[in-house]
Coordinates of C-alpha atoms and ligand atoms in Angstrom, one line a residue:
M193 CA 226.4 105.2 283.2
R194 CA 223.7 104.8 285.0
Q195 CA 223.3 107.4 288.0
R196 CA 223.4 105.5 291.6
V197 CA 220.8 105.8 294.5
L198 CA 220.8 105.0 298.0
S199 CA 218.3 104.8 300.5
G200 CA 217.2 102.8 303.5
M201 CA 214.8 102.3 306.2
R202 CA 214.8 101.7 310.2
P203 CA 213.7 98.3 311.0
T204 CA 211.9 99.1 314.1
G205 CA 208.5 97.9 313.4
P206 CA 206.5 96.5 310.4
L207 CA 206.1 98.1 307.4
H208 CA 202.6 99.8 306.6
L209 CA 200.4 100.8 304.1
G210 CA 201.8 104.3 304.6
H211 CA 205.6 103.0 303.6
L212 CA 204.1 101.3 300.5
V213 CA 202.8 104.7 299.0
G214 CA 205.3 107.0 300.4
A215 CA 208.6 105.0 299.8
L216 CA 208.0 101.5 298.4
K217 CA 206.4 102.3 295.5
N218 CA 208.7 105.0 294.5
W219 CA 211.7 102.6 294.9
V220 CA 210.1 100.0 292.8
L221 CA 209.9 102.6 290.2
L222 CA 213.6 103.9 290.4
Q223 CA 215.1 100.6 289.6
E224 CA 214.3 101.1 285.9
Q225 CA 216.4 103.9 285.9
Y226 CA 219.1 104.1 288.4
D227 CA 221.3 101.4 289.7
C228 CA 219.7 101.2 293.6
F229 CA 220.9 100.5 296.6
F230 CA 218.8 99.5 299.5
M231 CA 219.6 99.3 302.9
V232 CA 218.1 97.9 306.2
A233 CA 219.5 100.6 308.7
D234 CA 219.8 98.2 311.6
W235 CA 222.2 100.3 313.4
H236 CA 220.2 103.5 312.8
A237 CA 217.5 101.1 314.6
L238 CA 220.0 100.3 317.3
M239 CA 220.7 104.2 317.9
S240 CA 216.7 104.4 319.5
E241 CA 216.0 100.8 320.5
Y242 CA 219.3 100.0 322.1
E243 CA 217.5 99.3 325.8
H244 CA 215.3 96.7 324.0
P245 CA 216.8 95.5 320.8
E246 CA 215.2 92.4 320.7
A247 CA 213.0 92.7 317.5
I248 CA 215.4 94.2 315.4
A249 CA 217.3 91.0 313.2
R250 CA 213.2 90.1 312.9
N251 CA 212.2 93.3 311.7
T252 CA 214.9 93.1 309.5
R253 CA 214.2 89.9 307.8
Q254 CA 210.6 90.8 307.3
M255 CA 211.2 94.2 306.2
V256 CA 213.5 92.6 303.4
A257 CA 210.6 90.2 302.5
D258 CA 208.2 92.9 302.3
W259 CA 210.4 95.2 300.1
I260 CA 210.7 91.9 297.9
A261 CA 206.9 91.6 298.2
A262 CA 206.5 95.4 296.4
G263 CA 208.5 94.7 293.8
I264 CA 212.1 95.5 294.7
D265 CA 214.5 93.1 292.3
P266 CA 217.2 91.9 294.3
R267 CA 219.0 90.8 290.8
R268 CA 218.7 94.3 289.6
S269 CA 219.3 96.5 293.0
V270 CA 221.6 95.8 295.7
I271 CA 219.5 94.9 299.3
F272 CA 221.4 94.9 302.3
R273 CA 222.0 95.4 306.0
Q274 CA 224.4 98.4 307.2
S275 CA 225.5 96.3 310.1
D276 CA 226.8 93.6 307.3
V277 CA 229.3 96.4 305.4
P278 CA 231.9 97.3 308.2
E279 CA 232.7 100.2 306.0
H280 CA 230.0 102.2 307.2
L281 CA 231.3 102.3 310.6
E282 CA 234.8 103.4 309.4
L283 CA 233.6 106.4 307.4
Y284 CA 230.9 107.3 310.0
M285 CA 234.5 108.1 311.7
V286 CA 236.3 110.0 309.2
L287 CA 232.9 112.5 309.0
S288 CA 232.8 113.0 313.0
I289 CA 236.1 113.7 313.1
L290 CA 235.4 116.7 310.5
A291 CA 231.8 117.6 311.0
P292 CA 231.7 120.5 313.2
L293 CA 229.6 120.1 316.5
G294 CA 227.6 123.0 315.5
W295 CA 226.1 121.9 312.2
V296 CA 225.0 118.1 314.2
E297 CA 223.6 120.0 316.8
R298 CA 221.7 122.3 315.0
V299 CA 220.0 119.4 312.6
P300 CA 216.1 120.1 313.7
T301 CA 215.1 116.2 313.8
Y302 CA 217.9 115.6 316.5
K303 CA 216.0 118.3 319.1
E304 CA 212.7 117.7 317.8
Q305 CA 213.2 113.5 318.7
L306 CA 214.9 114.6 321.9
R307 CA 211.5 116.5 322.7
E308 CA 209.0 114.4 321.4
V309 CA 210.3 110.6 321.7
T310 CA 209.0 108.9 324.9
G311 CA 209.8 106.0 326.4
R312 CA 213.1 105.9 325.3
D313 CA 216.3 107.9 326.6
L314 CA 217.7 109.7 323.3
A315 CA 220.3 112.0 324.8
T316 CA 223.2 109.6 324.1
Y317 CA 226.5 110.6 322.4
G318 CA 225.7 108.3 319.4
F319 CA 222.3 109.5 318.9
L320 CA 223.7 113.2 317.9
G321 CA 225.4 111.4 315.4
Y322 CA 222.4 109.5 313.5
P323 CA 222.5 111.9 310.5
V324 CA 226.4 111.4 310.2
L325 CA 226.1 108.1 310.1
Q326 CA 223.7 108.7 307.7
A327 CA 226.1 110.9 305.6
A328 CA 227.9 107.6 305.5
D329 CA 225.5 105.5 304.2
I330 CA 225.4 107.7 301.1
L331 CA 228.9 108.9 300.4
L332 CA 230.1 105.3 300.6
Y333 CA 228.7 104.5 297.8
K334 CA 228.9 107.5 296.0
A335 CA 224.7 107.9 295.7
N336 CA 223.9 111.1 293.2
A337 CA 220.2 110.9 294.6
V338 CA 218.2 109.9 297.5
P339 CA 214.6 109.4 297.3
V340 CA 213.4 111.0 301.2
G341 CA 210.4 112.2 302.5
E342 CA 210.3 115.9 303.8
D343 CA 211.6 115.2 307.2
Q344 CA 215.0 114.1 305.9
I345 CA 215.7 116.8 303.6
P346 CA 217.8 118.5 306.8
H347 CA 220.0 115.1 306.7
L348 CA 220.6 115.4 302.7
E349 CA 221.8 118.9 303.4
L350 CA 223.9 118.0 306.2
T351 CA 225.6 115.3 303.8
R352 CA 226.2 118.1 301.0
E353 CA 227.8 120.2 303.7
I354 CA 230.0 118.0 304.7
V355 CA 230.9 116.7 301.0
R356 CA 232.1 120.4 300.5
R357 CA 234.3 120.2 303.9
F358 CA 235.7 116.9 302.6
K359 CA 236.7 118.4 299.4
F360 CA 238.2 121.8 301.0
L361 CA 240.0 119.8 303.5
Y362 CA 241.9 117.3 301.3
Q363 CA 241.7 118.7 298.0
A364 CA 239.8 115.5 296.9
D365 CA 236.9 115.1 294.6
I366 CA 235.8 111.6 296.0
F367 CA 231.7 112.2 296.9
P368 CA 229.2 113.5 294.9
E369 CA 226.9 115.3 296.2
P370 CA 224.2 113.8 297.0
K371 CA 220.7 115.6 295.9
P372 CA 217.0 114.4 297.6
L373 CA 214.5 113.1 295.4
L374 CA 210.9 114.1 297.2
T375 CA 208.4 112.0 296.9
K376 CA 205.4 113.3 295.7
E377 CA 202.8 111.3 297.2
A378 CA 201.3 113.3 300.1
K379 CA 201.3 111.5 303.3
L380 CA 199.0 108.8 304.1
L381 CA 196.8 109.6 306.9
G382 CA 196.2 107.0 309.7
I383 CA 193.4 105.0 310.6
D384 CA 192.4 108.4 313.6
G385 CA 193.2 110.9 310.3
R386 CA 196.6 111.3 312.0
K387 CA 199.5 111.1 309.8
M388 CA 200.2 107.0 309.4
S389 CA 203.1 106.3 312.0
K390 CA 204.3 103.3 314.1
S391 CA 204.0 105.6 316.8
Y392 CA 200.7 106.5 316.8
D393 CA 199.3 103.1 316.4
N394 CA 197.1 104.1 313.7
F395 CA 198.7 102.0 311.0
I396 CA 197.7 99.1 308.8
A397 CA 200.8 96.9 308.5
L398 CA 201.2 95.3 305.0
S399 CA 201.5 91.5 306.3
E400 CA 198.2 92.1 308.7
G401 CA 195.3 89.6 308.4
P402 CA 192.0 89.9 306.6
D403 CA 190.0 90.4 310.1
E404 CA 192.6 92.8 311.2
I405 CA 192.2 94.8 308.3
R406 CA 188.8 94.8 308.3
K407 CA 188.3 96.2 311.8
K408 CA 191.0 98.7 311.4
T409 CA 188.9 100.1 308.0
Q410 CA 185.6 99.8 310.0
K411 CA 187.3 102.6 312.6
M412 CA 188.3 105.0 310.0
F413 CA 186.9 108.4 309.8
T414 CA 185.2 109.7 307.3
D415 CA 183.5 112.6 306.2
P416 CA 182.4 114.3 309.3
K417 CA 179.5 116.9 307.7
R418 CA 177.9 113.5 306.7
I419 CA 175.3 112.5 309.6
K420 CA 172.8 110.4 307.6
M421 CA 173.6 108.2 304.7
T422 CA 171.0 110.6 302.5
D423 CA 173.5 113.6 303.1
P424 CA 175.5 114.3 299.9
G425 CA 179.2 113.2 301.2
H426 CA 182.4 115.4 300.2
P427 CA 184.9 112.8 299.1
E428 CA 187.9 115.1 298.9
T429 CA 187.9 115.4 302.9
C430 CA 187.0 112.0 303.4
N431 CA 190.0 109.9 304.5
V432 CA 188.5 106.4 303.2
C433 CA 187.6 108.1 299.6
H434 CA 191.5 109.2 299.5
Y435 CA 192.5 105.4 300.2
W436 CA 190.3 104.7 297.2
E437 CA 192.0 107.0 294.8
V438 CA 195.7 105.9 296.5
F439 CA 194.8 102.0 296.2
V440 CA 192.1 101.4 293.8
P441 CA 192.0 104.6 291.5
E442 CA 190.5 103.0 288.7
Q443 CA 187.4 102.7 291.0
A444 CA 187.7 106.0 292.7
P445 CA 186.0 108.2 290.2
K446 CA 182.7 105.7 290.2
V447 CA 182.9 105.7 294.6
W448 CA 183.1 109.4 294.7
E449 CA 180.3 110.0 292.4
E450 CA 178.0 107.7 294.7
C451 CA 179.4 108.9 297.7
R452 CA 178.7 112.7 296.4
T453 CA 175.1 111.6 295.2
S454 CA 174.1 109.5 298.2
K455 CA 174.5 106.2 296.4
R456 CA 177.1 104.8 298.8
G457 CA 176.9 105.0 302.5
C458 CA 179.8 105.4 304.5
T459 CA 179.6 101.8 306.4
Q460 CA 179.6 100.2 302.8
N461 CA 182.6 102.3 301.4
K462 CA 184.4 101.5 304.7
Q463 CA 183.9 97.2 303.5
E464 CA 184.6 97.5 300.1
L465 CA 187.7 99.6 300.8
A466 CA 188.7 96.8 303.2
E467 CA 188.2 94.1 300.7
A468 CA 190.2 96.1 298.4
L469 CA 193.1 96.7 300.7
I470 CA 193.2 92.7 301.9
R471 CA 193.4 92.0 298.4
I472 CA 196.9 94.5 298.5
A473 CA 198.2 92.6 301.6
E474 CA 197.3 89.1 300.2
K475 CA 201.0 89.2 298.4
F476 CA 202.8 90.6 301.8
R477 CA 201.0 88.2 303.4
S478 CA 202.5 85.0 301.7
S479 CA 205.9 86.5 301.5
P480 CA 208.7 84.2 303.3
V481 CA 209.3 85.4 306.3
D482 CA 212.3 83.1 307.9
S483 CA 213.1 81.2 304.8
N484 CA 216.2 81.2 303.2
P485 CA 215.7 83.6 300.4
V486 CA 216.2 86.6 302.6
D487 CA 219.4 85.6 304.4
K488 CA 220.3 84.4 301.0
I489 CA 219.7 87.7 299.3
L490 CA 221.4 89.9 302.3
A491 CA 224.7 87.7 301.7
E492 CA 224.9 88.4 298.5
G493 CA 223.6 92.1 299.0
A494 CA 226.3 92.5 301.4
E495 CA 229.1 91.2 298.8
R496 CA 228.0 93.7 296.7
A497 CA 228.0 96.4 298.8
T498 CA 231.2 95.6 300.4
K499 CA 232.9 95.8 296.8
V500 CA 231.6 99.3 296.2
A501 CA 232.4 100.1 299.9
R502 CA 236.0 98.9 300.4
A503 CA 236.9 100.8 297.0
T504 CA 235.8 104.0 298.4
M505 CA 237.3 103.6 301.7
Q506 CA 240.5 103.4 300.0
E507 CA 240.1 106.4 298.4
V508 CA 239.0 108.0 301.7
K509 CA 242.0 106.5 303.8
K510 CA 244.3 108.1 301.2
A511 CA 242.8 111.0 301.1
V512 CA 242.8 111.7 304.9
G513 CA 246.6 110.7 305.3
L514 CA 246.1 107.6 306.8
S515 CA 247.4 105.4 304.0
Ligands
LIG144 N1 216.9 108.2 308.9 C1 216.4 107.4 307.6 C2 215.0 107.3 307.9 O1 214.8 107.2 309.4 C3 216.9 106.1 307.1 C4 217.9 106.0 306.4 C5 219.5 105.6 307.2 C6 218.5 106.6 305.5 N2 220.4 105.9 306.1 C7 219.7 106.4 304.9 C8 217.7 107.0 304.3 C9 220.4 106.7 303.6 C10 218.3 107.5 303.2 C11 219.7 107.3 303.0 O2 213.9 107.1 307.0

C-alpha cells in the first residue's frame, strides 16, 4: 500500500514564484510516490484574517486553479477545502482537550507571530490553537509524511507528541507519527533580496501579467560588486543569476559564464529573465479562476476527504469513550 501525504496552504493571498519552487513543484513530484491530500487551509486563514475575511473564498478558488496549472492532478490527488470537512473541527476539539497548555504555548511560531505580525490582532483564544488544528488536519487522514518548509517543523513535532499522548492515554494506536519531508530547495529571495513573502510585498505572483513581471524584474538587485558592465560579474551572489538557475536551468551555465566574463550586462540579464518568467506565468494566467472546474474539483475532493475523515473520527470517538 502506498504511504499517505497531506499538506496544506492558507488562502491568504495570491501564490507566487516562491510557492512554486518552495512547495508546489515538490507536491507535483510526490504524487508519483504517495497518495496525496492537498488542502486549502481556510480555517487557518480565518484565524489571522478574521477582521477582513472577504478575500478568503476568492483566494481559495485561485489557489486551486494555480495548483492544477502547476501539475497537481485532481484525479490522482485529493484536493479539498478544510472547511468542507467538519471532522477537522471535531478532531481539533479532541486534541485540544488532551494537548497540555505548556506544549502549545511553547511553539516558537506562536510567540514569533504575536511579536512580528502587525496590523492584525492575533492575541485570540483560537490562534493559540493554530498548530493543534494543523495536527488534526494531518492525523484525520493518518498521513505518514508532510511536506513542509523549515518554519513548520515545530508544528510537526507537536503533532508527533500529540500522537504519543493519545496512544498513551487511550491505549489506541490509531495515528502513525507523521514525518516531515523537508523541501530541499533553498528559499527563493524576493525582488528586494529578502525572502519572497506576501508580507514583504516583494513577490512575483504566478498569475501576474507580462508588464508587471517586466517592471518587477527590472527592480531586482544584482551583484553589488559589479558597477560597470566591463566589471566581471559574480553570478553566485546575484539574485537574478540565481533565478536563472532555478527557473531556466538549461540556460543558466551560459548566462553565468557570460556574466563572469562581462559579455552580458545586468540590464540585458534582467530583460531576458523577465521574458522567461513571463513564459512560466503564462499557464497560470490562463488557468480557470471562477469557472466550475474548480468548484467541481472541490466538491469531489470534499467527498473523497470526508470518507476518510469520517472513518477516522469513528475510531477516535470510540477510543476516547464517546461512542
Ligand atoms: N500552517 C501551514 C502553513 O502556514 C498550513 C497548513 C495548515 C498545513 N494545515 C496543514 C501544512 C497541515 C501541512 C499540513 O504553511
